[in-house]
PDB file of C-alpha atoms in Angstrom:
ATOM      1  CA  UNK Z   1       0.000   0.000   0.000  1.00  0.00           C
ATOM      2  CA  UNK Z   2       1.618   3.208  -0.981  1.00  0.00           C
ATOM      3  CA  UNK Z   3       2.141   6.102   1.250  1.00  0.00           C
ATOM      4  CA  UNK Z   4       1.112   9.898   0.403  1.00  0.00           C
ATOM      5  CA  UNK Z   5       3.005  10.459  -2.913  1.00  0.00           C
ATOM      6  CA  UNK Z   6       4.368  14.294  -3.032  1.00  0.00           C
ATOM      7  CA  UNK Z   7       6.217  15.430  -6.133  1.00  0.00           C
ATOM      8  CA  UNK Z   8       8.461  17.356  -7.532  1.00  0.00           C
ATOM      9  CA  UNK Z   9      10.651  16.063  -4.580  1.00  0.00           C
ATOM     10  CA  UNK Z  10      12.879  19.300  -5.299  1.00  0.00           C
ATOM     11  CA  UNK Z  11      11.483  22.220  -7.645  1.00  0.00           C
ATOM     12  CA  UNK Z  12      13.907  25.650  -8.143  1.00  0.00           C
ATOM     13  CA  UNK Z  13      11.551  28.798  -9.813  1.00  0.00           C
ATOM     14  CA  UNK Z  14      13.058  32.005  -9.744  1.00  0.00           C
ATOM     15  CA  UNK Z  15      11.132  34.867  -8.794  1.00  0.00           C
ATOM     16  CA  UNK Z  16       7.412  35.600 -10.505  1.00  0.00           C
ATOM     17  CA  UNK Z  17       7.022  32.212 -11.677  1.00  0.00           C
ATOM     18  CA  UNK Z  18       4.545  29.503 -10.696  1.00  0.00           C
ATOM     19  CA  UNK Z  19       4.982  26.620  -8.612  1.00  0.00           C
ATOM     20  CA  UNK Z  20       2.628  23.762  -8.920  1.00  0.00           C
ATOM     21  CA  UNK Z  21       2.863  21.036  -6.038  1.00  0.00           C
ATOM     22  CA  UNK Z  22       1.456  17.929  -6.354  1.00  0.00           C
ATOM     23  CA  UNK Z  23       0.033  15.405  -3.362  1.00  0.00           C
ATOM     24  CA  UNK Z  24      -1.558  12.175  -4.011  1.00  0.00           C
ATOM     25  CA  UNK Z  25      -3.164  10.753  -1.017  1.00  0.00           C
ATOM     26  CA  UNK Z  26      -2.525   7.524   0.481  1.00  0.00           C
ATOM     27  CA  UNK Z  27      -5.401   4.699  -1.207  1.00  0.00           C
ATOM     28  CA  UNK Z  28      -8.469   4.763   0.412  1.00  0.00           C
ATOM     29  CA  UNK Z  29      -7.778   8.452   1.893  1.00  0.00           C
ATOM     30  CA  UNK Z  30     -10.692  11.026   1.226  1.00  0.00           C
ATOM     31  CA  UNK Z  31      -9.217  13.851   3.128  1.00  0.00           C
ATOM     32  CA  UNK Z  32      -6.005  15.753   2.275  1.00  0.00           C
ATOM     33  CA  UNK Z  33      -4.035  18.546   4.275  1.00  0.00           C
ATOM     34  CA  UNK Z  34      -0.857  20.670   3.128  1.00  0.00           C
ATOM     35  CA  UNK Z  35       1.500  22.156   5.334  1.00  0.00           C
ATOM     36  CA  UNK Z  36       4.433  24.508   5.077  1.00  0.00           C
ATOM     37  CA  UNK Z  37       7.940  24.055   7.078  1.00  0.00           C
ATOM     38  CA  UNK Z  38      10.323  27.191   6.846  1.00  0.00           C
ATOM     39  CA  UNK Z  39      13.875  26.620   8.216  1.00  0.00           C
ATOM     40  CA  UNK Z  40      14.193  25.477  11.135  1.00  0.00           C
ATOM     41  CA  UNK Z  41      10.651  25.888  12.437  1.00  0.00           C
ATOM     42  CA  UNK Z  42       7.659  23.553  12.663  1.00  0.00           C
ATOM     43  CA  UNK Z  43       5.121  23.141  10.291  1.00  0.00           C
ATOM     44  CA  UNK Z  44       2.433  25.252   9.742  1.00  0.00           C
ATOM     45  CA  UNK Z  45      -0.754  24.638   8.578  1.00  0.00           C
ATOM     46  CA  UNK Z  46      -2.296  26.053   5.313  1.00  0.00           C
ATOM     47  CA  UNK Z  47      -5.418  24.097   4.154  1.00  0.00           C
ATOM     48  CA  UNK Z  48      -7.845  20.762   4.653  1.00  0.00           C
ATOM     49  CA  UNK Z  49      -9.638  19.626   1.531  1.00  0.00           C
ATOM     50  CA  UNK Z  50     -11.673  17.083   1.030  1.00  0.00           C
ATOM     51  CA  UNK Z  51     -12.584  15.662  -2.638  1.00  0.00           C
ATOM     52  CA  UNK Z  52     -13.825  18.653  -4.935  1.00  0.00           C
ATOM     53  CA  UNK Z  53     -14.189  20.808  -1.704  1.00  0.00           C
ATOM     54  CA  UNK Z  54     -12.236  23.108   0.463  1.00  0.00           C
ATOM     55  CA  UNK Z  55     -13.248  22.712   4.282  1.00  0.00           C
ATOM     56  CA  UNK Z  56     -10.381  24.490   5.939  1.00  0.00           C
ATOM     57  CA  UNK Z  57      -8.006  26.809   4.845  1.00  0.00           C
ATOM     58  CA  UNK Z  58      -7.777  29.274   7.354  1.00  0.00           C
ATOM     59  CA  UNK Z  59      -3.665  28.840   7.184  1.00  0.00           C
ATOM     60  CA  UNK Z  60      -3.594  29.827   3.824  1.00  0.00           C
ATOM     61  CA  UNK Z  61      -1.849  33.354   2.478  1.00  0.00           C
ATOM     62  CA  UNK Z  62      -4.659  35.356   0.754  1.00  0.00           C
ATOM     63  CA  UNK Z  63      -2.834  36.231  -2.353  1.00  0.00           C
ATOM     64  CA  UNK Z  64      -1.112  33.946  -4.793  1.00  0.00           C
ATOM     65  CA  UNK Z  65      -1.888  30.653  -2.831  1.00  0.00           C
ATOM     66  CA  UNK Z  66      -4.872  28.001  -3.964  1.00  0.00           C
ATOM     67  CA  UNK Z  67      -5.446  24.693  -3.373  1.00  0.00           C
ATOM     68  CA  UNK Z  68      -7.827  22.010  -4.887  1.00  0.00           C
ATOM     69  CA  UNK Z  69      -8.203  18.672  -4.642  1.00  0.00           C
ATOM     70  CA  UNK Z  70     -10.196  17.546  -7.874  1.00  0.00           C
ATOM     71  CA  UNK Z  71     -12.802  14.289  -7.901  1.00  0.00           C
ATOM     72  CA  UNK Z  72      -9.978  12.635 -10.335  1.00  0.00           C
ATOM     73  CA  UNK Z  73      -6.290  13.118 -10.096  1.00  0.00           C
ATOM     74  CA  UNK Z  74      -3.997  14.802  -7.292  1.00  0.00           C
ATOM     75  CA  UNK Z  75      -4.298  17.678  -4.825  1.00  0.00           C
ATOM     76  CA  UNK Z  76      -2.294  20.754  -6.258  1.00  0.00           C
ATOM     77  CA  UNK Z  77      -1.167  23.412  -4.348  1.00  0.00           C
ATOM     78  CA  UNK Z  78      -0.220  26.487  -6.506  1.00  0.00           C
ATOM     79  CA  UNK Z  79       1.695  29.605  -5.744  1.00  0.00           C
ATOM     80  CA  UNK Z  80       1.677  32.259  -8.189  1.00  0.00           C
ATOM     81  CA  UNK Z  81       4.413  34.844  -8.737  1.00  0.00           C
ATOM     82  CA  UNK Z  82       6.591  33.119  -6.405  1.00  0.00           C
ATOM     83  CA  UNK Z  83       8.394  35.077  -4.470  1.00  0.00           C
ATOM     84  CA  UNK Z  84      12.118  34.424  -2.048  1.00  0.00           C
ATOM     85  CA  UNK Z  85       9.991  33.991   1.321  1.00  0.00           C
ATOM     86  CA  UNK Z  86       7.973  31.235  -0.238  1.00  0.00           C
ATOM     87  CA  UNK Z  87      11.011  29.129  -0.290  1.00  0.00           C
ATOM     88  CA  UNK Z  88      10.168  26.137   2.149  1.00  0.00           C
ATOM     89  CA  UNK Z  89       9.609  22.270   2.158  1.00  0.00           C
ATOM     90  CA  UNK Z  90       5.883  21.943   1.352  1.00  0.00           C
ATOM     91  CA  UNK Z  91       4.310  18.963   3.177  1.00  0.00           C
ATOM     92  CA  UNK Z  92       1.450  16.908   2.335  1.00  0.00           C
ATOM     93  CA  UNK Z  93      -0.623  14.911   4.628  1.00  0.00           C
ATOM     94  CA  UNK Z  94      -4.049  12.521   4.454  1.00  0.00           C
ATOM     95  CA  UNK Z  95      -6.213  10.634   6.924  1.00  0.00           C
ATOM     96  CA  UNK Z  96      -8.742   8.272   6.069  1.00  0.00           C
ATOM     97  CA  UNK Z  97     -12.812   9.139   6.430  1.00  0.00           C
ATOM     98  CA  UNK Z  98     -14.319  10.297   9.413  1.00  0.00           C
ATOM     99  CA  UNK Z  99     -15.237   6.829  10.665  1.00  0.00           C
ATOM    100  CA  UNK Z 100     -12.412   5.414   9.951  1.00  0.00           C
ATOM    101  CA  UNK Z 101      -9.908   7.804  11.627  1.00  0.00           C
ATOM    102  CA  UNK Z 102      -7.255   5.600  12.673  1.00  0.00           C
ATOM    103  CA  UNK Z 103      -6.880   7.741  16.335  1.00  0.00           C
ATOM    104  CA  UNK Z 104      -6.657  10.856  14.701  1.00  0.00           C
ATOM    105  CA  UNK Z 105      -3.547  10.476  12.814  1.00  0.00           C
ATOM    106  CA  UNK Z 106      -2.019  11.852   9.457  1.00  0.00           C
ATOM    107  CA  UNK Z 107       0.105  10.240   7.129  1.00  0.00           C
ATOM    108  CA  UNK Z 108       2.573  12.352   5.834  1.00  0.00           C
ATOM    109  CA  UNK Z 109       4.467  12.476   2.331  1.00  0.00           C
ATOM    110  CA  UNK Z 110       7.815  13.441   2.293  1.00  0.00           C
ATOM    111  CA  UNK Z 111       7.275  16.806   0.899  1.00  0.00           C
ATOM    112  CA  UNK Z 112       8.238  19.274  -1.776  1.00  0.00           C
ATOM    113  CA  UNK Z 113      11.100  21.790  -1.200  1.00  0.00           C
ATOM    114  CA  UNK Z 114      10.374  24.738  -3.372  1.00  0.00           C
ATOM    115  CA  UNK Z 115      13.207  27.114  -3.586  1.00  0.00           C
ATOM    116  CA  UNK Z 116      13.211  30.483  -5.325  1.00  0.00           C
ATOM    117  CA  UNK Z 117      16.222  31.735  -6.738  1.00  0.00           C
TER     118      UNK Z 117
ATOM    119  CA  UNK D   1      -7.225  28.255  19.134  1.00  0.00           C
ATOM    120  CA  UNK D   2      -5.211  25.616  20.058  1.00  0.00           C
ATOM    121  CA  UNK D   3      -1.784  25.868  20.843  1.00  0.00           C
ATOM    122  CA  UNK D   4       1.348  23.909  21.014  1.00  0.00           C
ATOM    123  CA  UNK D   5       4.458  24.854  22.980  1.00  0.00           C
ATOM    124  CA  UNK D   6       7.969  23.464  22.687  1.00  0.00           C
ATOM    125  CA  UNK D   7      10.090  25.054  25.337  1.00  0.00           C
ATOM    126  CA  UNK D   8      13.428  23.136  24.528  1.00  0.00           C
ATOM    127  CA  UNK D   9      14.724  24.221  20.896  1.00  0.00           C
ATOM    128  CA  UNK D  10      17.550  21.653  21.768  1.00  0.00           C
ATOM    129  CA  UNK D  11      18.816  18.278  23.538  1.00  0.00           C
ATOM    130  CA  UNK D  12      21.397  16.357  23.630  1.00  0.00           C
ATOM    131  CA  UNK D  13      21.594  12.935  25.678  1.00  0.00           C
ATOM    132  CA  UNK D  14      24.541  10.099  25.907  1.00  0.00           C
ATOM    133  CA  UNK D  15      23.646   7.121  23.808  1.00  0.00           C
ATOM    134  CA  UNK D  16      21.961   4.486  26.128  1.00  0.00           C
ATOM    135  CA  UNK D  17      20.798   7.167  28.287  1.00  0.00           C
ATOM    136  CA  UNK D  18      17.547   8.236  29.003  1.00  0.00           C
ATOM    137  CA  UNK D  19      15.961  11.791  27.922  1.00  0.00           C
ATOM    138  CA  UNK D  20      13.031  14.002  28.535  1.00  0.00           C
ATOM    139  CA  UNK D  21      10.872  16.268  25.460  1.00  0.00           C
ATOM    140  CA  UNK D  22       7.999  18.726  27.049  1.00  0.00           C
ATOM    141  CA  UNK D  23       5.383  19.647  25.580  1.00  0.00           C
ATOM    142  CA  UNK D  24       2.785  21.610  26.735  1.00  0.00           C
ATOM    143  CA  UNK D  25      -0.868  22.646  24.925  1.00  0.00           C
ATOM    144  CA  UNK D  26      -3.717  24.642  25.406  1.00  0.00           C
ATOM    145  CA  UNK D  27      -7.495  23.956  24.631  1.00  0.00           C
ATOM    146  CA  UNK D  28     -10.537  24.126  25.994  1.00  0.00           C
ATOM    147  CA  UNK D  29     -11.890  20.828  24.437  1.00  0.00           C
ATOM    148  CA  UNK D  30     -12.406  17.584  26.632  1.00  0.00           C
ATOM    149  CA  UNK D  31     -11.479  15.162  23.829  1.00  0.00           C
ATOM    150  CA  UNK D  32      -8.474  14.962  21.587  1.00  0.00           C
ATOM    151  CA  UNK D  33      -5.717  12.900  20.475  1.00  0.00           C
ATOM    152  CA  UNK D  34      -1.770  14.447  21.366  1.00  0.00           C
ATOM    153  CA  UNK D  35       1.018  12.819  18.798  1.00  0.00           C
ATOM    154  CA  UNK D  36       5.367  13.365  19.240  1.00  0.00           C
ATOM    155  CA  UNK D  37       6.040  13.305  15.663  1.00  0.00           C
ATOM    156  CA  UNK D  38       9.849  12.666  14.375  1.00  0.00           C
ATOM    157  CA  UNK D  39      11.754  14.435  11.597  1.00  0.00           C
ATOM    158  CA  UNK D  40      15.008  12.853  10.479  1.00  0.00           C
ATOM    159  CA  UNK D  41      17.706  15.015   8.298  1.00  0.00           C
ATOM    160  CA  UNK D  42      15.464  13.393   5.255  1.00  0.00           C
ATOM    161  CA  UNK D  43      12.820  15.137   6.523  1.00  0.00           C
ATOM    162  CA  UNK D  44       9.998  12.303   6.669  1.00  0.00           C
ATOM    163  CA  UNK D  45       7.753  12.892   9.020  1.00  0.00           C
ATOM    164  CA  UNK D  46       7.156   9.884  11.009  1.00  0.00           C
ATOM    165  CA  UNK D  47       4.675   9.059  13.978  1.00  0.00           C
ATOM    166  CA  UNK D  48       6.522   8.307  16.945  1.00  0.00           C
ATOM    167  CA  UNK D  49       3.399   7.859  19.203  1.00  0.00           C
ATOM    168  CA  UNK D  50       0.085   8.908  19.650  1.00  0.00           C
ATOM    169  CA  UNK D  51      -2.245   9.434  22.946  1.00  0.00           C
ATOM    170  CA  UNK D  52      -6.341   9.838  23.038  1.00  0.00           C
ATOM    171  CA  UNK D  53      -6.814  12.365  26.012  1.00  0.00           C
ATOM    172  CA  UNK D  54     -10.108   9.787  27.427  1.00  0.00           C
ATOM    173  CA  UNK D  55      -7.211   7.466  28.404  1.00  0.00           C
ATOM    174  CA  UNK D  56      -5.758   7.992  31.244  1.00  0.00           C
ATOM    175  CA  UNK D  57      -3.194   5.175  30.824  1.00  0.00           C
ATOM    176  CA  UNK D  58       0.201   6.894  29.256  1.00  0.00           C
ATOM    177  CA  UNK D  59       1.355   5.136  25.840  1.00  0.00           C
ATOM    178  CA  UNK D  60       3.809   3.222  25.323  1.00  0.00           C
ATOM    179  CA  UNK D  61       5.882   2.305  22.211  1.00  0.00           C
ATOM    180  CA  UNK D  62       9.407   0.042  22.757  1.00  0.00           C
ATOM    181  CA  UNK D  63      11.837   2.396  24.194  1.00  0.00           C
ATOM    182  CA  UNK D  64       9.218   5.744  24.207  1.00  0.00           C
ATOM    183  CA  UNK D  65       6.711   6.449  26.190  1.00  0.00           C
ATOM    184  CA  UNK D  66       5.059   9.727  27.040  1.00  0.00           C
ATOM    185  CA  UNK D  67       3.770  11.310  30.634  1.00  0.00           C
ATOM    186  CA  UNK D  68       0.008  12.620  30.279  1.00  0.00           C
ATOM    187  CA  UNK D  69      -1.154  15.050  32.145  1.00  0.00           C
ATOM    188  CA  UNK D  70      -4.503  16.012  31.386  1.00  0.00           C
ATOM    189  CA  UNK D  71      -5.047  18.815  33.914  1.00  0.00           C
ATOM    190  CA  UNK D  72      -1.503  20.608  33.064  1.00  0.00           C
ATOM    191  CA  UNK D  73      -1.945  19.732  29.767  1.00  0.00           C
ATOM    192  CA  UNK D  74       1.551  18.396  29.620  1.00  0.00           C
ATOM    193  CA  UNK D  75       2.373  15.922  27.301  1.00  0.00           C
ATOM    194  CA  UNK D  76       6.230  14.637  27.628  1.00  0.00           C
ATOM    195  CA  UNK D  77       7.887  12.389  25.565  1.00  0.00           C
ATOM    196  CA  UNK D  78      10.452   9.991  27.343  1.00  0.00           C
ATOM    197  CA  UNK D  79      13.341   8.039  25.376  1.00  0.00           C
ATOM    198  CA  UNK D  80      14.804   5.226  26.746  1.00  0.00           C
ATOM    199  CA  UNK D  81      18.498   3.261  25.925  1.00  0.00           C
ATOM    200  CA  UNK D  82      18.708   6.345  23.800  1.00  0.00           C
ATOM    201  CA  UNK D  83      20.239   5.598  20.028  1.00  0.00           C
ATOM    202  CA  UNK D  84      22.014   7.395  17.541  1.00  0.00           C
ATOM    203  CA  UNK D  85      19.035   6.471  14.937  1.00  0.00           C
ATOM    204  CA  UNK D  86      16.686   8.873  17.289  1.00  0.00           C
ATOM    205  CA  UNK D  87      18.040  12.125  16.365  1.00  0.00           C
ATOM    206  CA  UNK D  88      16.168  14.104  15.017  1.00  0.00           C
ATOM    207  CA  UNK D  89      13.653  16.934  15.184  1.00  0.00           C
ATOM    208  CA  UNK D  90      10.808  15.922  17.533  1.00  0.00           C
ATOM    209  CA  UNK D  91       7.362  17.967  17.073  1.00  0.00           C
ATOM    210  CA  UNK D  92       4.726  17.277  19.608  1.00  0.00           C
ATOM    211  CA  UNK D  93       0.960  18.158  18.082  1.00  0.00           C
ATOM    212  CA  UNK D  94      -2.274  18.270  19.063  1.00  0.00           C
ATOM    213  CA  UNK D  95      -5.595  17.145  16.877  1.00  0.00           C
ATOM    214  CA  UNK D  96      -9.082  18.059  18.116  1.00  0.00           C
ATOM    215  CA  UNK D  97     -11.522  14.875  17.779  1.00  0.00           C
ATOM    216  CA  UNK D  98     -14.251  17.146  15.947  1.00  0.00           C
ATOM    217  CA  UNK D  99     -11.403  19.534  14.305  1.00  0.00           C
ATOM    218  CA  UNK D 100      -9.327  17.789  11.220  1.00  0.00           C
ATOM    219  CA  UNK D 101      -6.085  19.945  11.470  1.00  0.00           C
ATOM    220  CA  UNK D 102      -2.770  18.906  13.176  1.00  0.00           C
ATOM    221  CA  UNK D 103      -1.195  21.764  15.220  1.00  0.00           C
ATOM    222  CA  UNK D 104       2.684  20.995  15.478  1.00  0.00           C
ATOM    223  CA  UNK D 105       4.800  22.703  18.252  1.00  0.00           C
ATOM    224  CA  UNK D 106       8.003  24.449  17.311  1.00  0.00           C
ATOM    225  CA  UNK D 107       9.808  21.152  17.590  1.00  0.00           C
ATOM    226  CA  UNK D 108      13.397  20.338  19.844  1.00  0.00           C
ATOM    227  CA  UNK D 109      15.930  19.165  18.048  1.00  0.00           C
ATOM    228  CA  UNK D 110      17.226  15.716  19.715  1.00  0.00           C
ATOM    229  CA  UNK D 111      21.297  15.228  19.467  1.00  0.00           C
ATOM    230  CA  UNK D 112      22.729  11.805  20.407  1.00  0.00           C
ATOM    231  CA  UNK D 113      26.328  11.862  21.988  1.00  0.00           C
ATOM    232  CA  UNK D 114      28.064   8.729  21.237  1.00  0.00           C
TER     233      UNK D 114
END
């Protein structure tokens, strides 16, 4: 059974470009979650989707951030116009449905580090 | 909101020895599950172990355990016959039972002394 599936592992933009990053959940997994991680810090949340719907994404940056997570295919987080402070590891994580929450945990991928030159 | 704190940015510990990660939380909830998550220099997150606050037994996984305490919402992560394999960065988060977001502390970063 594969885990959560992130890529690019590593992607390099320079500055006003787009970033696309790419999550696919672990099989059987409904619900999907990003999070950033600058330099030595934690990881912060940015957004909970579920299939074709966004539930959460109160940690999300107003402007030049989105997130979907479409009924076929992977969740994409996008950042337009990239700028130096978005350069981070981008994490993905997913959890199975409601009743079926194995004791509330996430299963992470082994995220996306987006640097911007 | 809830909150995570971290109060130890760093450890260190002799391998085979025993060390000590706080953690300490906020929330005004009842029910939730706490986690110690580890981060190796590949970056992987990977569940270390996990606690539902209606237990009041303490978990316990091989060599790490944690110390609940539900009234000083305290959540301490104990590693036994430490190894060089457990360095890492250790994040201790918090997950709300209705809520579906994980709230990560600012992590302590674990070195092993050979």
């Amino acid at each position: 059974n594969a885990g959560v599936m992130q890529n690019p592992r590593h992607l390099v933009r320079r500055r006003g470009q787009e970033a696309r990053l790419r999550c696919s959940p672990m099989k059987g997994h409904s619900h999907v979650y990003w999070y950033r991680q600058l330099p030595e810090e934690g990881l912060k949340f940015m957004v909970y989707l579920q299939k074709e719907n966004i539930i959460d994404e109160s940690g999300m940056p107003k402007e030049r951030f989105s997130a979907e997570f479409p009924k076929e295919g992977p969740s994409i987080l996008r950042i337009q116009q990239v700028v130096r402070g978005d350069s981070a590891a981008y994490f993905c994580a997913s959890s199975p449905t409601r009743g079926r929450v194995v004791a509330g945990e996430l299963f992470f991928g082994e995220g996306s580090r987006l640097t911007v030159l | 909101a809830q909150t995570v704190t971290q109060s130890q940015p760093e450890m260190s510990v002799q391998e085979a020895e025993t060390v000590t990660l706080s953690c300490t939380y906020d929330t005004s909830e009842s029910d939730y599950y706490l986690f110690w998550y580890k981060q190796p220099p590949s970056r992987q997150m990977i569940l270390v172990i996990r606690q539902e606050a209606y237990k009041q037994q303490n978990a316990t996984e091989n060599r790490f355990s944690v110390n609940f305490q539900k009234a000083a919402k305290s959540f301490s992560l104990k590693i036994s016959d430490s190894q060089l394999g457990d360095a890492a960065m250790y994040f201790c988060a918090y997950r709300g039972v209705g809520a579906q977001k994980l709230v990560f502390g600012q992590g302590t970063r674990l070195t092993i002394n050979p």
